[in-house]
XYZ file of C-alpha atoms in Angstrom:
738
model
C -12.423 1.659 -31.557
C -10.122 -1.248 -31.030
C -6.938 -1.478 -33.162
C -6.219 -4.728 -34.481
C -3.062 -6.343 -32.802
C -0.155 -8.010 -34.634
C -1.219 -11.389 -36.280
C 0.354 -14.392 -34.308
C -0.183 -18.019 -34.098
C -2.923 -19.664 -32.011
C -2.693 -18.844 -28.288
C -1.523 -21.647 -26.042
C -4.259 -24.034 -24.870
C -3.863 -25.563 -21.606
C -5.132 -29.210 -21.107
C -8.272 -29.833 -19.162
C -8.013 -31.833 -15.917
C -11.102 -31.594 -14.001
C -10.661 -31.026 -10.204
C -13.880 -31.153 -8.202
C -14.677 -28.663 -5.447
C -17.569 -29.199 -3.288
C -18.993 -26.869 -0.566
C -22.422 -26.454 0.733
C -23.958 -28.956 -1.707
C -22.403 -27.148 -4.638
C -19.891 -28.728 -6.993
C -17.609 -26.842 -9.181
C -15.373 -28.505 -11.852
C -12.321 -26.512 -12.031
C -10.521 -27.495 -15.346
C -7.449 -25.661 -14.813
C -6.576 -26.062 -11.266
C -3.570 -28.326 -12.284
C -1.699 -24.964 -13.163
C -1.357 -24.285 -9.539
C 1.817 -26.647 -9.244
C 4.620 -24.239 -9.923
C 7.077 -27.034 -9.546
C 5.685 -28.828 -12.545
C 7.766 -28.352 -15.689
C 4.726 -28.707 -17.901
C 3.175 -25.445 -15.934
C 6.321 -23.441 -16.426
C 6.591 -24.526 -20.162
C 2.791 -23.157 -20.525
C 3.606 -19.958 -18.941
C 6.713 -19.463 -21.231
C 4.410 -20.400 -24.239
C 1.906 -17.672 -22.882
C 4.845 -15.115 -22.879
C 5.877 -16.062 -26.227
C 2.410 -15.629 -27.595
C 1.927 -12.284 -25.688
C 5.249 -11.115 -27.104
C 4.224 -11.972 -30.689
C 0.757 -10.622 -30.465
C 1.929 -7.053 -29.121
C 5.199 -6.991 -31.178
C 3.931 -3.901 -33.015
C 3.575 -2.124 -29.723
C 7.327 -2.081 -28.956
C 7.902 1.297 -30.571
C 5.366 2.868 -28.440
C 6.733 1.166 -25.337
C 10.141 2.531 -26.242
C 8.681 5.997 -26.775
C 6.731 5.980 -23.422
C 9.790 4.588 -21.596
C 11.774 7.263 -22.999
C 9.304 9.984 -21.931
C 9.243 8.661 -18.545
C 13.025 8.636 -18.327
C 13.322 12.032 -19.911
C 11.052 13.550 -17.270
C 12.818 11.944 -14.361
C 15.828 13.570 -12.662
C 17.796 10.196 -12.239
C 20.510 11.494 -10.015
C 18.672 12.742 -7.121
C 18.455 12.804 -3.207
C 15.708 12.815 -0.639
C 15.494 15.368 1.878
C 17.676 14.377 4.904
C 15.555 13.284 7.919
C 17.124 13.438 11.446
C 17.182 10.811 13.920
C 19.421 11.213 17.066
C 22.738 12.608 15.815
C 22.504 11.698 12.290
C 20.672 12.789 8.999
C 19.402 9.838 6.919
C 18.579 10.207 3.255
C 18.561 8.118 0.014
C 20.048 9.059 -3.291
C 19.749 7.653 -6.859
C 22.360 7.718 -9.754
C 21.663 7.836 -13.273
C 22.000 4.365 -14.831
C 21.505 2.619 -11.501
C 18.438 0.653 -10.709
C 18.323 1.030 -6.764
C 18.523 3.778 -4.155
C 21.704 4.051 -2.181
C 20.821 4.689 1.728
C 23.206 6.971 3.399
C 23.661 9.261 6.524
C 25.804 12.164 7.488
C 26.490 13.282 11.222
C 24.397 16.250 12.494
C 26.368 19.188 13.597
C 26.163 19.920 17.132
C 24.678 23.582 17.729
C 26.150 26.095 20.028
C 22.861 26.717 21.639
C 19.994 24.527 22.738
C 19.517 21.169 20.754
C 15.734 21.777 20.304
C 16.148 24.937 18.213
C 14.953 25.055 14.495
C 18.512 25.581 13.284
C 19.422 22.117 14.939
C 16.746 20.497 12.843
C 17.379 22.120 9.533
C 18.690 19.638 7.208
C 21.971 19.933 5.478
C 22.049 21.480 2.048
C 22.348 18.530 -0.552
C 22.527 18.723 -4.241
C 22.034 15.867 -6.950
C 25.373 14.540 -8.089
C 27.432 16.653 -5.440
C 29.295 14.546 -2.986
C 28.029 15.125 0.515
C 30.885 15.805 3.035
C 31.127 13.059 5.729
C 28.666 10.725 3.938
C 28.486 7.213 5.038
C 26.882 4.601 2.973
C 24.518 2.258 5.018
C 23.482 0.109 2.122
C 23.917 0.295 -1.746
C 21.010 -1.363 -3.261
C 22.849 -1.705 -6.431
C 25.689 -3.661 -4.838
C 23.183 -5.791 -3.012
C 21.259 -6.499 -6.160
C 24.349 -7.591 -8.233
C 24.084 -10.989 -9.702
C 20.474 -11.438 -8.143
C 17.289 -11.914 -10.201
C 15.353 -9.659 -7.906
C 16.270 -7.145 -5.087
C 13.879 -5.570 -2.632
C 14.420 -4.140 0.732
C 12.001 -5.338 3.227
C 12.856 -3.057 6.159
C 15.782 -1.526 8.004
C 16.467 0.076 11.350
C 19.343 1.659 13.243
C 20.380 0.860 16.786
C 19.916 3.722 19.373
C 23.770 4.469 19.440
C 23.853 4.483 15.773
C 26.570 1.830 15.407
C 24.397 -1.174 13.943
C 22.114 -1.242 10.898
C 19.827 -4.169 10.533
C 18.286 -4.719 7.056
C 16.062 -7.263 5.368
C 16.454 -8.261 1.747
C 14.332 -10.301 -0.738
C 16.053 -11.769 -3.762
C 13.024 -13.800 -4.988
C 9.975 -11.603 -5.050
C 8.098 -13.556 -2.711
C 8.243 -10.990 0.265
C 10.213 -13.388 2.366
C 13.442 -11.781 3.703
C 16.928 -12.527 4.750
C 18.004 -10.482 7.888
C 21.516 -9.272 8.219
C 23.225 -6.730 10.702
C 25.945 -4.353 9.664
C 28.496 -2.919 11.945
C 28.689 0.632 10.703
C 32.054 1.551 12.175
C 33.711 -1.396 10.569
C 31.563 -1.473 7.503
C 30.914 -5.216 7.599
C 28.147 -7.500 8.281
C 27.961 -9.434 11.456
C 28.100 -13.160 11.390
C 24.239 -13.065 12.348
C 22.107 -14.063 9.552
C 18.207 -14.918 9.954
C 16.463 -16.504 7.055
C 12.595 -16.063 6.267
C 11.744 -13.027 8.298
C 8.768 -10.971 7.521
C 8.237 -7.225 7.427
C 9.120 -5.420 10.882
C 12.126 -5.214 12.847
C 13.363 -3.122 15.733
C 16.476 -2.926 18.059
C 16.304 -3.023 21.828
C 17.383 0.095 23.631
C 20.815 -1.043 24.243
C 21.206 -2.538 20.832
C 21.998 -6.158 22.071
C 18.660 -7.489 20.925
C 16.674 -7.461 17.683
C 12.962 -7.932 17.405
C 11.422 -9.197 14.188
C 8.506 -10.845 12.747
C 8.095 -14.238 11.230
C 5.303 -15.638 8.924
C 4.014 -19.104 8.819
C 3.664 -21.333 5.937
C 0.655 -19.640 4.559
C 2.524 -16.232 4.684
C 0.563 -15.170 7.682
C 2.847 -13.082 10.086
C 2.412 -14.756 13.346
C 5.403 -14.681 15.765
C 7.356 -11.917 17.085
C 10.958 -13.100 17.846
C 13.938 -11.777 19.801
C 17.405 -12.242 18.470
C 20.440 -11.743 20.902
C 23.267 -10.554 18.713
C 26.157 -13.081 18.560
C 24.009 -16.147 19.131
C 22.578 -18.697 16.625
C 19.238 -17.815 15.098
C 17.852 -21.167 16.252
C 18.044 -20.126 19.736
C 15.813 -16.883 19.297
C 13.012 -16.511 21.723
C 9.547 -16.369 20.526
C 8.164 -13.340 22.254
C 4.522 -13.591 20.944
C 2.777 -16.284 18.769
C -0.699 -15.784 17.333
C -2.473 -18.973 16.628
C -5.727 -17.728 15.167
C -5.320 -18.155 11.552
C -7.580 -14.895 10.839
C -5.228 -12.541 12.688
C -2.367 -10.582 11.381
C 0.611 -9.629 13.875
C 2.885 -6.600 13.372
C 5.470 -4.774 15.558
C 6.473 -1.065 15.861
C 7.955 1.431 18.329
C 6.104 4.223 20.230
C 6.914 7.793 19.177
C 9.480 8.165 21.859
C 10.948 4.622 21.167
C 10.801 3.515 24.796
C 8.062 0.990 24.165
C 7.746 -1.877 21.703
C 4.291 -2.244 20.303
C 2.906 -5.465 19.065
C -0.320 -5.237 17.238
C -2.698 -8.282 16.481
C -6.012 -7.986 14.505
C -7.750 -7.784 11.286
C -10.078 -5.130 9.600
C -12.875 -5.160 12.319
C -11.165 -5.489 15.670
C -7.552 -5.458 17.093
C -5.440 -6.142 20.205
C -2.302 -4.224 21.520
C 0.596 -5.547 23.724
C 3.504 -3.464 24.862
C 7.011 -4.030 26.181
C 9.062 -1.523 28.150
C 12.564 -1.439 26.489
C 13.962 0.580 29.361
C 13.299 -2.409 31.670
C 15.516 -5.360 30.734
C 13.437 -7.932 32.588
C 10.287 -6.585 31.382
C 7.649 -8.847 29.509
C 5.148 -8.239 26.884
C 1.936 -6.961 28.558
C -1.672 -6.980 27.300
C -2.914 -3.332 26.826
C -6.126 -3.723 25.077
C -7.424 -7.191 24.277
C -9.427 -8.484 21.113
C -12.314 -9.653 23.193
C -13.465 -6.058 23.488
C -14.007 -5.886 19.824
C -12.379 -2.390 19.579
C -10.663 -1.537 16.351
C -7.709 0.762 17.449
C -4.176 1.896 16.981
C -1.952 3.279 20.049
C 0.969 5.363 20.791
C 2.622 5.284 24.312
C 4.513 8.340 25.671
C 5.564 9.955 28.808
C 4.419 13.419 29.992
C 5.096 14.950 33.408
C 6.757 11.889 34.434
C 3.760 9.395 33.801
C 3.069 7.190 30.999
C 0.110 7.815 28.798
C -1.624 5.967 25.978
C -2.872 7.866 22.869
C -5.789 5.932 20.993
C -7.302 6.218 17.639
C -10.337 3.805 18.056
C -13.944 3.078 17.083
C -15.196 2.532 20.831
C -17.483 5.428 20.725
C -19.899 6.028 23.564
C -23.253 4.832 24.874
C -22.966 1.667 22.835
C -22.669 3.603 19.594
C -19.377 2.839 17.630
C -17.430 5.638 16.323
C -17.299 4.255 12.797
C -14.897 7.046 11.460
C -12.683 6.820 14.651
C -12.131 9.240 17.445
C -8.940 10.234 19.361
C -8.571 9.651 23.091
C -5.817 9.736 25.803
C -5.631 7.951 29.001
C -2.999 7.229 31.685
C -1.276 3.753 31.052
C -2.382 2.805 34.554
C -6.011 3.050 33.479
C -5.657 -0.148 31.404
C -4.921 -2.282 34.429
C -8.797 -1.927 35.003
C -11.597 -3.727 33.313
C -12.601 -1.704 30.022
C -15.906 -0.598 31.507
C -14.193 1.139 34.380
C -11.363 2.709 32.257
C -11.616 6.630 31.685
C -10.518 7.701 28.345
C -10.601 11.216 27.637
C -11.741 12.539 24.312
C -9.369 14.630 22.441
C -11.027 14.448 18.898
C -14.728 13.432 18.997
C -16.264 11.282 16.332
C -17.471 13.075 13.059
C -19.596 11.202 10.488
C -18.014 13.525 7.705
C -14.328 13.226 8.938
C -12.403 9.879 9.244
C -9.549 9.867 11.559
C -6.660 8.020 10.022
C -3.976 8.059 12.714
C -2.334 10.134 15.466
C 0.973 10.320 17.037
C 2.821 12.690 19.469
C 5.857 14.823 19.677
C 7.226 16.378 23.065
C 5.138 19.342 22.316
C 2.358 18.518 20.025
C -0.252 16.132 18.812
C -0.261 15.156 15.083
C -3.606 13.725 13.607
C -3.974 12.648 10.020
C -7.650 12.669 8.711
C -9.589 12.350 5.744
C -12.543 14.849 4.594
C -14.336 15.085 1.472
C -12.074 12.125 -0.040
C -9.095 14.267 0.719
C -6.172 13.286 3.406
C -4.745 16.074 5.248
C -3.150 16.740 8.618
C -3.855 18.776 11.896
C -1.541 19.770 14.761
C -2.323 20.722 18.344
C -0.488 21.634 21.458
C 0.001 18.446 23.454
C -0.673 20.346 26.816
C -4.128 21.331 25.229
C -4.825 17.717 24.347
C -3.849 16.494 27.771
C -5.537 19.307 29.789
C -8.613 17.208 30.663
C -6.615 14.734 32.418
C -5.938 17.346 35.219
C -8.752 16.614 37.774
C -8.874 20.484 38.616
C -9.050 21.558 35.158
C -13.001 21.536 34.943
C -14.709 22.064 31.642
C -12.061 22.707 29.077
C -12.111 23.868 25.478
C -11.332 21.345 22.658
C -7.730 21.554 21.492
C -6.967 24.326 19.096
C -6.011 22.405 16.004
C -4.096 24.148 13.190
C -4.352 22.761 9.678
C -1.989 23.935 6.712
C -3.641 25.526 3.848
C -3.065 24.488 0.103
C -4.302 26.077 -2.843
C -5.742 23.002 -4.628
C -9.042 21.079 -4.315
C -7.536 17.676 -5.008
C -4.354 16.904 -3.079
C -2.791 14.613 -0.528
C -0.834 15.802 2.563
C 0.709 13.680 5.169
C 2.943 14.222 8.282
C 5.647 12.138 9.870
C 7.991 12.747 12.872
C 11.430 11.078 12.543
C 12.381 12.185 16.089
C 9.826 13.036 18.630
C 11.851 15.710 20.143
C 11.954 17.588 16.891
C 10.398 21.204 16.890
C 9.233 20.367 13.299
C 7.114 17.815 11.651
C 8.002 16.666 8.095
C 5.165 17.124 5.651
C 4.691 15.634 2.281
C 2.286 17.123 -0.310
C 1.205 16.187 -3.811
C -1.513 16.550 -6.111
C -2.343 15.032 -9.626
C -0.186 17.609 -11.405
C 1.903 19.043 -8.491
C 5.323 17.000 -8.114
C 5.782 15.684 -4.490
C 6.862 18.466 -2.101
C 8.656 18.117 1.262
C 7.981 20.608 3.811
C 9.193 21.120 7.536
C 5.990 22.285 9.452
C 7.200 24.450 12.405
C 5.083 23.152 15.318
C 5.364 26.363 17.373
C 4.262 28.697 14.673
C 2.583 26.837 11.888
C 5.177 28.072 9.336
C 5.626 25.721 6.303
C 9.188 25.752 5.173
C 9.569 24.045 1.624
C 12.555 21.953 1.687
C 12.065 20.286 -1.904
C 9.671 19.922 -4.773
C 10.607 16.920 -6.957
C 12.027 18.192 -10.296
C 10.329 17.150 -13.475
C 12.309 17.636 -16.513
C 11.504 17.995 -20.315
C 9.664 21.409 -20.021
C 6.822 20.002 -17.746
C 4.149 22.579 -17.210
C 1.240 21.834 -14.732
C -1.051 24.365 -16.457
C -1.084 21.866 -19.511
C -3.235 19.664 -17.333
C -6.581 19.737 -15.497
C -7.737 17.721 -12.642
C -11.433 17.912 -11.777
C -13.819 16.213 -9.278
C -16.936 14.674 -10.827
C -19.700 12.338 -9.544
C -21.315 9.376 -10.999
C -24.581 8.015 -9.911
C -24.625 4.141 -9.030
C -27.661 1.952 -9.673
C -28.970 2.399 -6.128
C -28.694 6.211 -6.249
C -25.307 6.562 -4.455
C -23.120 9.273 -5.754
C -19.635 7.953 -6.535
C -16.703 10.514 -6.653
C -14.451 10.498 -9.743
C -11.249 12.216 -10.411
C -10.978 13.409 -14.149
C -7.621 14.003 -15.569
C -6.893 15.452 -18.923
C -4.869 17.625 -21.087
C -6.280 20.939 -20.841
C -6.858 21.199 -24.604
C -9.143 18.182 -24.483
C -12.687 18.873 -24.804
C -15.913 16.869 -23.975
C -16.910 16.263 -27.552
C -17.596 12.492 -27.373
C -14.577 11.347 -29.375
C -11.747 10.848 -26.809
C -10.251 7.834 -25.718
C -10.473 7.251 -21.772
C -9.120 4.928 -19.159
C -11.106 4.143 -15.954
C -9.022 3.020 -13.103
C -10.261 1.581 -9.712
C -9.390 -0.467 -6.727
C -12.181 -0.473 -3.980
C -11.040 -2.879 -1.408
C -9.600 -3.056 2.123
C -10.627 0.511 2.702
C -7.660 1.733 0.577
C -8.108 5.040 -0.795
C -7.000 6.184 -4.436
C -5.527 9.512 -3.229
C -4.246 12.313 -5.512
C -0.710 11.831 -6.403
C 1.590 12.954 -9.077
C 2.758 10.183 -11.619
C 5.311 10.807 -14.322
C 4.121 7.679 -16.352
C 0.474 8.900 -16.544
C 1.417 11.948 -18.371
C 2.371 9.842 -21.455
C -1.338 8.651 -21.707
C -2.728 12.244 -20.979
C -0.354 13.637 -23.823
C -2.000 11.149 -26.222
C -5.451 12.560 -25.571
C -6.466 9.897 -23.092
C -8.747 11.019 -20.424
C -7.874 9.378 -17.424
C -10.631 8.860 -14.623
C -9.976 7.396 -11.132
C -13.191 5.922 -9.734
C -13.327 6.378 -6.088
C -15.739 3.445 -5.569
C -17.221 1.679 -2.555
C -14.909 -0.668 -0.715
C -12.336 1.995 -0.591
C -12.001 4.445 2.187
C -12.129 7.816 0.305
C -15.482 8.741 1.942
C -14.982 7.222 5.593
C -15.604 3.844 7.169
C -19.071 3.329 5.897
C -17.994 3.855 2.349
C -15.578 0.902 2.921
C -18.234 -1.303 4.751
C -20.793 -0.619 1.750
C -18.258 -2.401 -0.466
C -17.254 -5.550 1.447
C -18.580 -8.890 2.273
C -22.230 -9.200 1.215
C -22.239 -5.773 -0.201
C -19.214 -6.358 -2.379
C -21.046 -5.977 -5.729
C -21.543 -2.199 -4.905
C -17.934 -1.912 -5.864
C -18.426 -3.365 -9.188
C -21.751 -1.560 -10.036
C -20.062 1.707 -8.960
C -17.194 1.198 -11.309
C -19.586 0.448 -14.306
C -21.517 3.756 -13.418
C -18.267 5.672 -13.526
C -17.642 4.302 -17.045
C -21.089 5.202 -18.226
C -20.657 8.687 -16.676
C -17.557 9.217 -18.832
C -19.468 8.357 -21.994
C -22.563 10.293 -21.054
C -20.636 13.318 -19.967
C -18.911 13.529 -23.433
C -15.455 13.030 -21.991
C -15.010 9.709 -24.252
C -16.449 7.955 -27.244
C -18.318 5.040 -25.879
C -16.315 2.599 -28.059
C -13.053 4.102 -26.943
C -13.119 3.363 -22.955
C -10.642 1.012 -21.233
C -10.211 -0.179 -17.684
C -7.411 -1.121 -15.540
C -6.907 -2.242 -11.934
C -4.385 -4.424 -9.989
C -4.540 -7.015 -7.172
C -8.074 -6.597 -5.643
C -8.523 -3.981 -8.411
C -7.899 -6.899 -10.816
C -10.894 -8.809 -9.174
C -12.817 -5.609 -9.928
C -11.852 -5.754 -13.518
C -12.713 -9.419 -14.069
C -16.130 -8.765 -12.383
C -16.978 -5.737 -14.420
C -15.918 -7.453 -17.784
C -18.390 -10.304 -16.852
C -21.076 -7.664 -16.061
C -20.726 -5.318 -18.768
C -18.204 -6.818 -21.476
C -19.271 -4.428 -24.327
C -18.815 -1.320 -22.217
C -14.794 -1.636 -22.471
C -12.662 -1.616 -25.569
C -9.656 -3.035 -23.488
C -8.569 -3.999 -20.114
C -5.342 -4.534 -18.180
C -5.630 -6.636 -15.059
C -2.484 -6.464 -13.074
C -1.636 -9.415 -10.660
C -5.483 -9.908 -10.376
C -7.251 -11.607 -7.873
C -9.658 -13.283 -10.197
C -10.168 -16.788 -8.566
C -11.106 -15.286 -5.176
C -13.543 -17.989 -4.085
C -11.059 -20.950 -4.779
C -8.337 -19.050 -2.783
C -10.441 -18.051 0.189
C -11.964 -21.501 0.498
C -8.453 -22.895 1.187
C -7.096 -21.539 4.557
C -3.663 -23.024 3.775
C -3.026 -20.788 0.822
C -1.271 -17.416 1.530
C -3.389 -14.860 3.264
C -6.797 -16.776 2.717
C -7.875 -16.940 6.342
C -7.043 -13.287 6.892
C -9.498 -12.355 4.083
C -12.505 -13.714 5.628
C -13.037 -10.312 7.434
C -12.907 -8.683 4.028
C -15.110 -11.077 1.861
C -16.669 -13.236 4.292
C -16.082 -16.804 5.272
C -17.457 -19.140 2.446
C -16.217 -22.217 4.382
C -18.588 -21.693 7.282
C -21.458 -19.583 5.755
C -23.445 -20.824 2.777
C -24.724 -17.336 2.051
C -21.151 -15.831 1.653
C -20.132 -18.937 -0.576
C -23.263 -18.352 -2.837
C -22.644 -14.343 -2.990
C -19.020 -14.876 -3.697
C -19.645 -17.525 -6.360
C -22.034 -15.141 -8.081
C -19.261 -12.689 -8.810
C -15.843 -14.370 -8.459
C -14.559 -13.612 -12.078
C -13.152 -17.035 -13.037
C -16.342 -18.822 -12.338
C -18.684 -16.273 -14.067
C -16.849 -16.188 -17.426
C -19.691 -16.641 -20.109
C -19.961 -16.524 -23.928
C -19.766 -12.749 -24.478
C -17.768 -10.205 -26.605
C -14.974 -9.615 -24.354
C -12.596 -6.831 -25.180
C -8.954 -7.067 -25.690
C -7.498 -8.194 -22.118
C -4.035 -8.418 -20.757
C -3.486 -10.149 -17.464
C -0.199 -9.300 -15.944
C 1.310 -11.397 -13.268
C 4.325 -12.647 -11.352
C 5.551 -16.102 -10.869
C 6.756 -15.632 -7.263
C 3.719 -13.411 -5.914
C 2.730 -14.611 -2.569
C -0.272 -12.336 -2.372
C -2.198 -13.208 -5.589
C -0.815 -16.553 -6.881
C 0.046 -16.560 -10.803
C -2.351 -19.365 -11.257
C -5.413 -17.196 -10.895
C -4.757 -15.185 -14.035
C -3.438 -18.199 -15.778
C -6.720 -20.064 -15.327
C -8.721 -16.925 -16.003
C -7.295 -16.238 -19.328
C -8.023 -19.851 -20.513
C -11.617 -19.575 -19.505
C -11.775 -15.945 -21.219
C -10.306 -17.344 -24.558
C -12.697 -20.264 -24.567
C -15.838 -18.093 -23.942
C -15.102 -14.913 -25.791
C -17.137 -14.412 -28.899
C -15.346 -11.120 -30.079
C -12.193 -12.494 -31.523
C -10.014 -10.088 -29.715
C -6.748 -11.120 -28.250
C -6.559 -12.087 -24.533
C -3.040 -12.385 -23.458
C -1.177 -13.432 -20.352
C 2.180 -11.905 -19.366
C 4.183 -13.452 -16.466
C 7.240 -11.932 -14.893
C 9.124 -15.123 -14.095
C 11.479 -13.276 -11.609
C 9.138 -10.983 -9.806
C 6.570 -10.606 -7.022
C 3.337 -8.938 -6.230
C 4.894 -5.346 -7.274
C 6.445 -6.597 -10.429
C 9.953 -6.656 -11.346
C 12.451 -4.930 -9.228
C 14.455 -1.876 -10.186
C 13.143 1.600 -11.271
C 13.968 1.070 -14.840
C 12.234 -2.096 -14.944
C 9.303 -0.679 -13.263
C 9.130 1.959 -15.893
C 9.218 -0.700 -18.569
C 6.343 -2.443 -16.850
C 4.296 0.716 -16.891
C 5.287 1.450 -20.413
C 3.953 -2.019 -21.566
C 0.699 -1.507 -19.633
C 0.087 1.936 -21.204
C 1.222 1.036 -24.508
C -1.258 -1.856 -24.514
C -4.116 0.439 -23.611
C -3.214 3.282 -26.031
C -2.875 0.835 -28.894
C -6.305 -0.784 -28.184
C -7.744 2.957 -27.733
C -6.121 4.118 -31.036
C -4.192 6.709 -29.184
C -0.613 5.690 -30.080
C 0.295 9.362 -31.299
C 0.911 12.517 -29.187
C -1.622 15.373 -29.438
C -0.401 18.094 -31.490
């Protein structure tokens, strides 16, 4: 079923201006490349005409959008607070206020206990209640005040100096993920004169608070420099601490768990490099820890134990020439890294396991915290740090593996993660959610394993999780691979072959679509839509090999997995074969474009959000944002003719063909720096020209937004209501189930 949309005038038709692109003896004539010039008034006029056409075609969906928005709003506790998290002598939290778009970031002083500072009582957050003033509260940043008069607002990062007197924050008012950095004197409540333009994500204070480390991106939006700003001096005098000249490398900064070392990471999806700086030594310079020439993909944490510096590594180095593709955890004295790699001794703490992917690890003063993925599910384990380091003692001899504890939860499909705000804390903050369990915040007592529930996000409107069901299913791909699916539905829905269904996927960059609660999704489920999340190859749900089987010259596995998922939904009886829609965003938008070309009749409708549908054109131009960084994901079509031919065989824009395409909505943002608006703009033109179905194909462009859409929580709800109303209308699922 595909309900007719509102009648409207003919869609905008962009003029054709052939632009020839020649590589490896192949020439492609691109008729719509001229739409890339966002400074051209004709381009802006075309996008505005597309928006007007989209509004006209979908006008009858406005009541449904309003209803879904009202449902989201009615289920959300609009005035709320996060659970305070302690750092040094302060509790930090964010609160939201009904009617206001953005969070307000706050703190309150921690009470000094009568006894030892490391007791559980000292780390028990203060009692806070929505709408009730918090005694002693100090506002760090009011996002609503910052956004006033601006077309867009996003906070790109914030950090507090060690003594708690300064607050550095970075703001984006365009949606292009380029930020203006300011520093607030928290005692005076005023910004310092220091202003630094065009910074990237990542900023940290020096130990004495006199310097600020930050990241800068080049013209292609690639983070390539770490700079140091001395407070009170002109930004033009800022020192470049590190510069990465390889256009295929990404640079970032972080602090070690104990905040003594500044860590600079350089790398891509296949190997990395780490440098470090001792913040306690004013004259220290950035030192190389592990170089990229070793081709080891790794992440590190530095810490002190028994008066000596140690390195904790999550890495794929393996042993005896075999890579640990799912990562392992090792520890070594910092002094070891002065030696050649072959002479270094790393002690294994968590060995490699083909069935378990180690995602990350960090330390507290007492424990090792490891995040891992098993059977698609992300969870956490904790072990005493003394046990993890026991093997470094030359007199220890053969020692048992550390005794890891893992919190137990009562659901099959869930996501659990841990964080440590202050490495001295006797607790770890643990987050938990599932498809139908709203987010919970626990404190995990490291010494005893006790889980203390601090908050479960309230859901209003009479929400009852027993009204819904989440189940694991498996589709079989063309090559026999079993593909995990998460099947979500109202408990009353039965597999009788009559239901509408939406299949969602991503499948790139080793990103996993983990179980998580989402209030907007309830509005689709309440209309009888079966929501299926396809955990396809290219993601990370089943470990590193699952990712590697869906990248570069195996990328088409991502697409065939998704089609197999849609086939399963129909064959299992969960959906009417004529009432299946698909949706994905960014690289998931590339997925949608590719599967529509491969199986256009399988789907009744599609929503492609900020879709990467002109992938080959983009990656062939290293001057475009992120293009060179993408070579480790897709291959390098500039240098490799096989990669070029393979990408050309699936890149959605270049493979549009005469076919019965479904109803399609491409949703994009004018200021997106990750996937430029021109990609869906060109794709929509090609689809309309080729489609033989007569079904509407529309383009919706947010003119004041970035990759994540419009800013502000109410605007985000409106965006999601728009997408879901489009899907529900196309599937004939506008009405709530009885």
